[in-house]
Tab-separated table of C-alpha atoms and ligand atoms in Angstrom:
chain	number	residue	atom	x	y	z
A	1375	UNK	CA	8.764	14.721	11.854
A	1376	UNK	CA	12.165	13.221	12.433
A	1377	UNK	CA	12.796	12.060	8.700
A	1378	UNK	CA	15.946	9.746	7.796
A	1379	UNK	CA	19.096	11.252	7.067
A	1380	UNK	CA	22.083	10.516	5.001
A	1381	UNK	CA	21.039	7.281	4.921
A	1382	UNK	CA	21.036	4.027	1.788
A	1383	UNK	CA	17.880	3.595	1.290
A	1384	UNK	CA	15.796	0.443	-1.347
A	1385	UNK	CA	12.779	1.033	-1.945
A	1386	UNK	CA	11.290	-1.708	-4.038
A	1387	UNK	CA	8.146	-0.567	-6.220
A	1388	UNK	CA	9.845	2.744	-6.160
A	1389	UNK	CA	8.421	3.145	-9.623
A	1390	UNK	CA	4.903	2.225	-8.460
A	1391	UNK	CA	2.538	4.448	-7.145
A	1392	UNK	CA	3.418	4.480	-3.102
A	1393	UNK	CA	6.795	3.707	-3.688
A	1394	UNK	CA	7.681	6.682	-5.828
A	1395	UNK	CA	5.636	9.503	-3.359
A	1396	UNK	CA	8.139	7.843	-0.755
A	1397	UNK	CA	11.418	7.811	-3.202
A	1398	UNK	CA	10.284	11.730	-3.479
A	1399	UNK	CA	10.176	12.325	0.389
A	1400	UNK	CA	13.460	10.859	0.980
A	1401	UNK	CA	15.690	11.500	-2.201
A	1402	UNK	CA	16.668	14.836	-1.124
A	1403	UNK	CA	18.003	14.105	2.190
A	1404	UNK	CA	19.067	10.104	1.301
A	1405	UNK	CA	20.813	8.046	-1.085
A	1406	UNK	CA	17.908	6.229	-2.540
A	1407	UNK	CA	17.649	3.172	-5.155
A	1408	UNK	CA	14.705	2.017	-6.594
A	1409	UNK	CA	14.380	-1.614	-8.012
A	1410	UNK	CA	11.304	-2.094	-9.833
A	1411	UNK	CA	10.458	-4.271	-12.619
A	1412	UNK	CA	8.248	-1.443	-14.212
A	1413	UNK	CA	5.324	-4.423	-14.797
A	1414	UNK	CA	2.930	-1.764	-13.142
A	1415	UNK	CA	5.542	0.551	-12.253
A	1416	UNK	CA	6.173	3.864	-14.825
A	1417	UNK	CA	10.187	5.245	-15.268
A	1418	UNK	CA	8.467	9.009	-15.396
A	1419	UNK	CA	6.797	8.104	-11.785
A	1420	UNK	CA	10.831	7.526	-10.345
A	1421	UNK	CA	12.197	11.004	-9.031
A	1422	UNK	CA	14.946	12.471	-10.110
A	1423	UNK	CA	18.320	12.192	-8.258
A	1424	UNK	CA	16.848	8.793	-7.328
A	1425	UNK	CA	19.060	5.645	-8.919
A	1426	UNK	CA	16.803	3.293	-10.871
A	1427	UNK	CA	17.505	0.025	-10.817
A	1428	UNK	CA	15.487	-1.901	-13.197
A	1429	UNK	CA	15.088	-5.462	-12.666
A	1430	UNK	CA	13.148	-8.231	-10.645
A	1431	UNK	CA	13.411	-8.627	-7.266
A	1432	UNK	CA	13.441	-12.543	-7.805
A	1433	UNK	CA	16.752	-12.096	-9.416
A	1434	UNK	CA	19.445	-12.992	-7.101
A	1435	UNK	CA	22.079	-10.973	-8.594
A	1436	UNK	CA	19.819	-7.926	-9.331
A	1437	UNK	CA	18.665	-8.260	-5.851
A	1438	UNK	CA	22.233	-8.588	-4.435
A	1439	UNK	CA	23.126	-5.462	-6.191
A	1440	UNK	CA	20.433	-3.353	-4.946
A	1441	UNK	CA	21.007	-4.358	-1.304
A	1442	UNK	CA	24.235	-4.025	-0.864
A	1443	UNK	CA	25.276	-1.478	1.797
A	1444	UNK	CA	21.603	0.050	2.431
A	1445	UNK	CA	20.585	1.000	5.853
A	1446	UNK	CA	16.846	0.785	5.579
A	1447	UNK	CA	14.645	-0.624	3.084
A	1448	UNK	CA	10.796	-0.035	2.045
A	1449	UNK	CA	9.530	-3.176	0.156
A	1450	UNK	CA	6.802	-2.361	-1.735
A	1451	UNK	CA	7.287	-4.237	-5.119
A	1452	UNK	CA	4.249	-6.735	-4.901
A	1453	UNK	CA	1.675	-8.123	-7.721
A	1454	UNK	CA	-1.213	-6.074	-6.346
A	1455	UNK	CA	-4.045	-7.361	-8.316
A	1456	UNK	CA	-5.872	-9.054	-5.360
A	1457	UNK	CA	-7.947	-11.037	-8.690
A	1458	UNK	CA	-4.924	-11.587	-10.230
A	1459	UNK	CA	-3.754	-13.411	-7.362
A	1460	UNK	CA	-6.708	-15.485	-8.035
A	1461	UNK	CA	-6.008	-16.708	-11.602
A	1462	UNK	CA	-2.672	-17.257	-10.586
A	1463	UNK	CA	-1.983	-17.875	-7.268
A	1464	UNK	CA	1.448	-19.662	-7.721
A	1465	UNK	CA	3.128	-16.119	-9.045
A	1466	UNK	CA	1.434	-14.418	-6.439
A	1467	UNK	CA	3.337	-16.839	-3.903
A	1468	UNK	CA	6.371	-16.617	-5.663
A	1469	UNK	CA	6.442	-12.803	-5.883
A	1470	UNK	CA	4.587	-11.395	-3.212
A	1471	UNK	CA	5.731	-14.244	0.039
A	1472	UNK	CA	9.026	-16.193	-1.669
A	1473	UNK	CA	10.613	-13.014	-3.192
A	1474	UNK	CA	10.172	-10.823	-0.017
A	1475	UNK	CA	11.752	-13.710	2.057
A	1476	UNK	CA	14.906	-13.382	0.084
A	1477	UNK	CA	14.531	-9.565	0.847
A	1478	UNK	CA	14.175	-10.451	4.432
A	1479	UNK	CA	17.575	-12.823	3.920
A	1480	UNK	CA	19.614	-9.931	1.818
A	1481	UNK	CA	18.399	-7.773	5.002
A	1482	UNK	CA	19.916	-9.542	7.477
A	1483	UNK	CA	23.100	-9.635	5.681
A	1484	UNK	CA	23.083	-6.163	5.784
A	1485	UNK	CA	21.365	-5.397	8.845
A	1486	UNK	CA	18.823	-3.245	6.816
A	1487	UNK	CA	15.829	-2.239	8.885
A	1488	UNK	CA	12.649	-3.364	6.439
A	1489	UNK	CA	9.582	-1.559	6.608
A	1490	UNK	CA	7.089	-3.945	5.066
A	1491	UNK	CA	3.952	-3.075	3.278
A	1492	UNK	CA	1.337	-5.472	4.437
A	1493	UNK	CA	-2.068	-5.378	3.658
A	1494	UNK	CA	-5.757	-4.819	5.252
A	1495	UNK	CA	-6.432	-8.296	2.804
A	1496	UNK	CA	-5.023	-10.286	5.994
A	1497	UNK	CA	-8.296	-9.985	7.856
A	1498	UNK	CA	-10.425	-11.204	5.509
A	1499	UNK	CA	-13.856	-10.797	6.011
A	1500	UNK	CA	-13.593	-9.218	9.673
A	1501	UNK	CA	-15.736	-10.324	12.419
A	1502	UNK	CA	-16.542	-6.571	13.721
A	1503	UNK	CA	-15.101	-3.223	12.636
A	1504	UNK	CA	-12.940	-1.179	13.476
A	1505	UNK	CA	-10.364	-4.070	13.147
A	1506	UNK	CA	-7.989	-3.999	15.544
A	1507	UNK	CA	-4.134	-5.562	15.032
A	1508	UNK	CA	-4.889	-8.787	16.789
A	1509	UNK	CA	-8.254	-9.715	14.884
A	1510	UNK	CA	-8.606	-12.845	13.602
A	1511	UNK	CA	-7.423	-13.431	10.128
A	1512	UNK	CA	-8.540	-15.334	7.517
A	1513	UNK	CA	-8.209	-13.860	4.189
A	1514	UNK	CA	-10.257	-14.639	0.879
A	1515	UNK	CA	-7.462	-14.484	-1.506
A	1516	UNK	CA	-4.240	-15.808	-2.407
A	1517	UNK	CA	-3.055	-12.132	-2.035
A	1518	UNK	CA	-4.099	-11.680	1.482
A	1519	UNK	CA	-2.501	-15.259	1.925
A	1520	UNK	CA	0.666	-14.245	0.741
A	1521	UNK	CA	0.491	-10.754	2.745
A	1522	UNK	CA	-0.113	-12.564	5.720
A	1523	UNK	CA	2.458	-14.779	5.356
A	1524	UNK	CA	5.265	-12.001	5.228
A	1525	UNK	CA	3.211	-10.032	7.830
A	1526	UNK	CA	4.186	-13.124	10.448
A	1527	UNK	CA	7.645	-13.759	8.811
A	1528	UNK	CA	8.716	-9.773	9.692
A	1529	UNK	CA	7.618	-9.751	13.121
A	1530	UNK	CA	9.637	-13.657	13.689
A	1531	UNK	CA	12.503	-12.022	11.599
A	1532	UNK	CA	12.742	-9.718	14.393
A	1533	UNK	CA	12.448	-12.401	17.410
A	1534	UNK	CA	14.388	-14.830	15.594
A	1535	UNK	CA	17.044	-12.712	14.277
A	1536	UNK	CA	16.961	-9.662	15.530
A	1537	UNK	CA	16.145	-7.818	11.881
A	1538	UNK	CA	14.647	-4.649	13.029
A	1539	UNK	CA	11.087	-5.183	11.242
A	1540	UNK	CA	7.644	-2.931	11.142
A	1541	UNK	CA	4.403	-4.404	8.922
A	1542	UNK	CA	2.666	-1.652	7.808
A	1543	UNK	CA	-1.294	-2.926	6.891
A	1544	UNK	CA	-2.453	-0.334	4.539
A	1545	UNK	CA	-6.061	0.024	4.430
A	1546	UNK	CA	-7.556	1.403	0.919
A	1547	UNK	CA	-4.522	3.780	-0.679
A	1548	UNK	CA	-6.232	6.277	-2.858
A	1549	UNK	CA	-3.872	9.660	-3.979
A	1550	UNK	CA	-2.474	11.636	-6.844
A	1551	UNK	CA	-0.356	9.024	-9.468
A	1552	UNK	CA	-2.427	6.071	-8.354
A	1553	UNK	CA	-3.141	5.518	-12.232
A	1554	UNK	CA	-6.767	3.841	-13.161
A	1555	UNK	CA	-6.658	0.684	-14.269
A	1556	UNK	CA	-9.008	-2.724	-14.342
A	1557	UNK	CA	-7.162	-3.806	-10.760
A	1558	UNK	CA	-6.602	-0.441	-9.507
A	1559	UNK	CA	-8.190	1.291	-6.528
A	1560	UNK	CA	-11.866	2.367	-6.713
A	1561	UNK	CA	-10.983	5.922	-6.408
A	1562	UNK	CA	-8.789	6.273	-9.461
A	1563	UNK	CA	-11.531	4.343	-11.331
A	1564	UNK	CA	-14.427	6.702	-10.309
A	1565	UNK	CA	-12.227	9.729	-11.006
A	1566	UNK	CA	-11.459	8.293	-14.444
A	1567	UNK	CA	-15.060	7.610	-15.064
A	1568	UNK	CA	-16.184	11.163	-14.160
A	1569	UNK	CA	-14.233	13.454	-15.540
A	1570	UNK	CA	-14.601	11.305	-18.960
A	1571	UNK	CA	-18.457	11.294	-18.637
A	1572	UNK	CA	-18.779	7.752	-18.742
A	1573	UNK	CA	-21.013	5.504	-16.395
A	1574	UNK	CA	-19.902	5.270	-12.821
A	1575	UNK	CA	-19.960	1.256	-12.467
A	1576	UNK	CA	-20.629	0.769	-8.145
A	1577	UNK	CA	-20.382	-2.961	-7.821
A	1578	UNK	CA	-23.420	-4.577	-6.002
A	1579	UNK	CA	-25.770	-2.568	-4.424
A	1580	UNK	CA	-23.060	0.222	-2.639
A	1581	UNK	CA	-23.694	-0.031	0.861
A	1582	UNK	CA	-20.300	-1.797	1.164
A	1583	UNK	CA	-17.652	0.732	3.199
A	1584	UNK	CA	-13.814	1.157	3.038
A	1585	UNK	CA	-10.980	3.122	5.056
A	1586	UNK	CA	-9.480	4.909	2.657
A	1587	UNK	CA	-6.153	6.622	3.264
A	1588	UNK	CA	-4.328	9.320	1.300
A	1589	UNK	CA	-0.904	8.880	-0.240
A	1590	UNK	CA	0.359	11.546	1.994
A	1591	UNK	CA	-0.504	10.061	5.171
A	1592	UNK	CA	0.601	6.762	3.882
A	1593	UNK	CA	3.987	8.067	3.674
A	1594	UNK	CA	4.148	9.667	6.602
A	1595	UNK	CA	3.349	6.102	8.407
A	1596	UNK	CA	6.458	4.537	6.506
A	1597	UNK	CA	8.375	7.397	8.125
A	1598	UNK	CA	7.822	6.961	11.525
A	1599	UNK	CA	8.013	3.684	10.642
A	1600	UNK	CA	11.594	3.938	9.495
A	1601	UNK	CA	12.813	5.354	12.982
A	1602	UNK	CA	10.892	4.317	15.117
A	1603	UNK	CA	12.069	1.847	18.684
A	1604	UNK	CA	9.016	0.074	18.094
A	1605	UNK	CA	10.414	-2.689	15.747
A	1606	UNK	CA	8.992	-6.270	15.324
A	1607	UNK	CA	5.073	-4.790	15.056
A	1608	UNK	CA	2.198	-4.657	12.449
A	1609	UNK	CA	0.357	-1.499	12.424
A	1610	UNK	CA	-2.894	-0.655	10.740
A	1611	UNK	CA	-2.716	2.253	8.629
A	1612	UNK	CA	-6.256	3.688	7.591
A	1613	UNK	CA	-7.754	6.388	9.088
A	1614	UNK	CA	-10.889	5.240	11.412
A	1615	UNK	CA	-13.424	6.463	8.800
A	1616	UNK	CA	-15.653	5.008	6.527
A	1617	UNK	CA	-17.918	5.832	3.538
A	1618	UNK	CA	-20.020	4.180	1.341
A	1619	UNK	CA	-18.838	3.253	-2.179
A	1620	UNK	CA	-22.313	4.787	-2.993
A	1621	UNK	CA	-21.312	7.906	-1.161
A	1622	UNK	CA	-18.176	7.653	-2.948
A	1623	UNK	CA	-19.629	7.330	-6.026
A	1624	UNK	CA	-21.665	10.521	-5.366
A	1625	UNK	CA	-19.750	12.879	-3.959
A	1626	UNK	CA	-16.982	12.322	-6.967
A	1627	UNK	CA	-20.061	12.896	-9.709
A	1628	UNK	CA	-20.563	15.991	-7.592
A	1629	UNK	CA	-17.338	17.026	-7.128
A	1630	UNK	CA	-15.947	16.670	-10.495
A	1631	UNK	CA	-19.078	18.069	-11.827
A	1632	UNK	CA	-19.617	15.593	-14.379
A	1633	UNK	CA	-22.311	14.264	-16.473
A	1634	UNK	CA	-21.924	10.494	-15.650
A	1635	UNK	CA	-24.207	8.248	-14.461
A	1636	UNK	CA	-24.044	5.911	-11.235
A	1637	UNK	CA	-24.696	2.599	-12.207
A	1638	UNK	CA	-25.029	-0.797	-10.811
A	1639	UNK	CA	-23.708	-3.788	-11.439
A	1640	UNK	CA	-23.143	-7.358	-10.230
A	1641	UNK	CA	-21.389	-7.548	-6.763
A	1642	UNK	CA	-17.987	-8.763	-6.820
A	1643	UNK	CA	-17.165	-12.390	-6.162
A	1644	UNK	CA	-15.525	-12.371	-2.418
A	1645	UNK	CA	-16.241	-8.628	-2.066
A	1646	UNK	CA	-15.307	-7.456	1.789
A	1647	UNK	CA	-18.745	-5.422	3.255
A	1648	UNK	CA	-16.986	-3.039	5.764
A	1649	UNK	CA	-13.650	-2.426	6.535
A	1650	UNK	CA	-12.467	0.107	9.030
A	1651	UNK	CA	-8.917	0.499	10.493
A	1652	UNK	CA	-8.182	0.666	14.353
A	1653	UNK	CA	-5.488	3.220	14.240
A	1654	UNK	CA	-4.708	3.892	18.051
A	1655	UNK	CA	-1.963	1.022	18.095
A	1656	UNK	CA	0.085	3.390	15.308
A	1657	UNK	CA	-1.310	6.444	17.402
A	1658	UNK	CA	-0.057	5.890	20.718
A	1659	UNK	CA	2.985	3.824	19.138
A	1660	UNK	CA	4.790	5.819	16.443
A	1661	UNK	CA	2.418	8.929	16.537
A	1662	UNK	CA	0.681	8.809	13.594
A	1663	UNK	CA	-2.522	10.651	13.001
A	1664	UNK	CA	-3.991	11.291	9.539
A	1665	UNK	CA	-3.893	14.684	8.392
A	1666	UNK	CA	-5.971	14.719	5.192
A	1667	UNK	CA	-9.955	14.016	5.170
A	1668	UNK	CA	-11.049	12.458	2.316
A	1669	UNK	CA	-12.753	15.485	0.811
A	1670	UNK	CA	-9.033	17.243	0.608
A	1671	UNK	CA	-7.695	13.828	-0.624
A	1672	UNK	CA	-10.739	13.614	-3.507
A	1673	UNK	CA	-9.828	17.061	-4.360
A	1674	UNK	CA	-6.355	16.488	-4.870
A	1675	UNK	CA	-6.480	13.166	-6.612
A	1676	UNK	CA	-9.501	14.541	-8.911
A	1677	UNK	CA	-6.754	17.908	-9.916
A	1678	UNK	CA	-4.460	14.860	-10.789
A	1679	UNK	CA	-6.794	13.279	-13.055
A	1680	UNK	CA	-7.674	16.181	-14.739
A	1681	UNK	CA	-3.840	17.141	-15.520
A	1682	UNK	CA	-3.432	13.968	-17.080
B	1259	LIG	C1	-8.095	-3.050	-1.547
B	1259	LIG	C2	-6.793	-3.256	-2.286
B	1259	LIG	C3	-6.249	-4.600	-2.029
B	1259	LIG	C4	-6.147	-4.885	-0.562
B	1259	LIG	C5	-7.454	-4.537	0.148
B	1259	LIG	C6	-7.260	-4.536	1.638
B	1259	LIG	C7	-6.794	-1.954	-4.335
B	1259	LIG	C8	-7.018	-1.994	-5.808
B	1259	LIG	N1	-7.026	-3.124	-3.709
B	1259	LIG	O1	-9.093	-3.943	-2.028
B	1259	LIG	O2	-4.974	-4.709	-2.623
B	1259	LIG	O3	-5.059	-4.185	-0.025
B	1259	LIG	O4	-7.903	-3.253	-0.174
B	1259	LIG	O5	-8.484	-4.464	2.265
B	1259	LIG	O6	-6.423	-0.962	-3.756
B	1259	LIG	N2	-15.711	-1.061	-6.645
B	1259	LIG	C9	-16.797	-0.626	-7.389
B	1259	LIG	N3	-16.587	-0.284	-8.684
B	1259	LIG	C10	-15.355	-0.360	-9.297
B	1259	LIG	C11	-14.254	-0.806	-8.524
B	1259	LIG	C12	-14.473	-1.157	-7.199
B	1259	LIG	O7	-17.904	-0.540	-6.872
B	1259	LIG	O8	-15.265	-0.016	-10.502
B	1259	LIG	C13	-15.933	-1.416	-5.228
B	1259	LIG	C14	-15.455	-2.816	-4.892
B	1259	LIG	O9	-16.425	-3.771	-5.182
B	1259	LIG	C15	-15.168	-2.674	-3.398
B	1259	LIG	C16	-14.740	-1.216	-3.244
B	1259	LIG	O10	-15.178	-0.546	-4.427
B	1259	LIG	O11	-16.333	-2.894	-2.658
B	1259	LIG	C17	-13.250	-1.062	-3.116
B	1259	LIG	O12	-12.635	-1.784	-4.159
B	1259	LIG	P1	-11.069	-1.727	-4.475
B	1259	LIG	O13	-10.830	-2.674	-5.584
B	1259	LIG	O14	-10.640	-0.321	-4.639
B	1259	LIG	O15	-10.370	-2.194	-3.125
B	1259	LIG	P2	-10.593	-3.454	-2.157
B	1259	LIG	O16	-11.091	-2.900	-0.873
B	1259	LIG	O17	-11.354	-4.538	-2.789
C-alpha cells in the first residue's frame, strides 16, 4: 500500500481511539502532530515519537500552531456522542461543523489535503440497504446534522477552492483501544459486559443490524485516502456485512466464554434498524477491500479487553 512519506502530518483526535491507530501507522515514516483536547482522548493512547499538542481545535492560536506547514491532515477530533449531540446540540454545531470549517480555512492556507471523517449518521434512517453514496439523507440527530454539513462543505471546498478533500463515512468502528463507555460503540460495551460477567443489555428486541468495521481496515481507508487522485468524494467505509445486535450479543457471550446474561431492554429513542455500507464506490475508486471479518476483529478487540 503506497503509505505517505516524509510528510507533516495533523491528525486531530490523535489521542482518540481512530486517531491514535492512524498517528501509529504514520509516525514512523512522517512527522506527525496530534491536537487533541484529551475530553475523550487518553495521553497513553498518543504514540511515541508523535508531537502532542494539547489544546482545542476551536482555539485560533492553538489551531494556527498545529497547522502550520503540514501537508496532509486527518480531522478526526469530533464530540462523538450521537445523544450528546442531542442534549446539546449548539456544542455539537460549534465543535463538530464550525470548528472543522476553520480547519477547512487553516487548510487552504496551507494547501493541506484533509481527509475528513464523516459519518454513516448522514443517512439517517435509510430508505433500502446497502446504502449507496448518493442515498438520500436525512439524519435523526444533531450529530448526523453536523456530519453532513462538513460532508458537503469538503467536497465544495474542493470545487470552490480547489482544497484537495476526501469524506470518509465510517460505518460502525469497533477495534482494540475503542474504550467502553455510556456513548461508546456497542462492541466495546458487550466486551466489557462479558468478560466482567455482568448482564449483556441488547436494546429493543435485537433484530436491528449494523456494518461494523475494524480499526485496521479503517485505517487503511484513510490511507488510500491520503494519496489518492480521487479528491473532492465521500466514500462509505463499512464492509457490506451485517449482523444482528442479537447475534452480536451471542457470539461475544460465546466467545469470551462468559457467564453473563443477554438481556433486554427498552429500544432506543431514534434507534437506526439496518444499516449496511455500499463499499464498491471506495472499491473500484481507491481500492479498498476489508481484510478482517468480524470474527478476527471480535477476537482481537475481546484480547484487548481482557489485557486491560
Ligand atoms: C454509530 C456511531 C455513531 C454514528 C453511527 C453511524 C458509536 C458509538 N456511534 O451509532 O457515532 O457514526 O454509528 O451510523 O459508534 N446497543 C445495544 N446495547 C448497548 C449499546 C448499543 O443494544 O448497550 C445497540 C444500539 O441500540 C444500536 C446498536 O447496538 O442498535 C449499535 O449502537 P452503537 O451505539 O454502537 O452505534 P450506532 O449505530 O447507534
Amino acid at each position: 500500500m503506497s503509505q505517505p512519506i516524509n510528510r507533516t502530518i495533523l491528525i486531530t483526535g490523535g489521542a482518540g481511539f481512530i486517531g491514535s491507530h492512524l498517528a501509529t501507522e504514520l509516525v514512523e515514516a512522517n512527522d506527525v502532530r496530534v491536537l487533541d483536547n484529551l475530553t475523550s482522548g487518553e495521553r497513553a493512547k498518543v504514540p511515541e515519537g508523535t508531537t502532542l499538542i494539547e489544546g482545542d481545535l476551536r482555539d485560533e492560536d492553538t489551531l494556527e500552531r498545529a497547522t502550520e506547514d503540514v501537508d496532509l491532515i486527518f480531522h478526526e477530533a469530533a464530540l462523538v456522542s450521537v445523544q450528546g449531540s442531542v442534549e446539546a446540540p449548539l456544542t455539537s454545531h460549534d465543535i463538530n461543523a464550525t470548528a472543522t470549517l476553520e480547519l477547512f480555512e487553516a487548510a487552504r492556507r496551507e494547501d493541506a489535503r484533509v481527509v475528513l471523517a464523516s459519518s454513516a449518521a448522514i443517512y439517517g434512517h435509510p430508505e433500502q440497504v446497502p446504502i449507496e453514496e448518493s442515498d438520500s439523507k436525512t439524519p435523526a440527530s444533531p450529530y448526523g446534522i453536523d456530519k453532513l454539513a462538513i460532508d458537503h462543505y469538503a467536497r465544495r471546498y474542493n470545487d470552490l477552492y480547489d482544497l484537495e478533500t476526501v469524506a470518509l463515512r465510517y460505518f460502525n468502528a469497533y477495534g482494540p483501544g475503542q474504550t467502553a463507555g455510556d456513548y461508546s460503540g456497542v462492541i466495546s460495551i458487550f466486551c466489557d459486559q462479558a468478560i466482567n460477567d455482568e448482564s449483556i443489555t441488547v436494546h429493543g428486541d435485537g433484530g436491528q443490524t449494523r456494518d461494523f468495521v475494524f480499526i485496521d481496515d479503517i485505517v487503511k481507508a484513510n490511507i488510500k485516502a491520503a494519496t489518492t487522485d480521487y479528491v473532492g468524494m465521500a466514500y462509505n467505509v463499512g464492509t457490506g456485512q451485517t449482523v444482528t445486535i442479537q447475534e452480536l450479543a451471542e457470539t461475544i457471550v460465546e466467545v469470551t466464554d462468559s457467564a453473563s446474561e443477554i438481556t433486554h431492554t427498552e429500544g432506543r429513542d431514534g434507534d437506526i434498524r439496518h444499516s449496511e455500507a455500499d463499499i464498491s464506490a471506495i472499491q473500484s475508486d481507491l481500492g479498498y477491500e476489508p481484510t478482517v471479518s468480524l470474527s478476527e476483529g471480535l477476537e482481537q478487540t475481546i484480547d484487548w479487553y481482557r489485557q486491560q
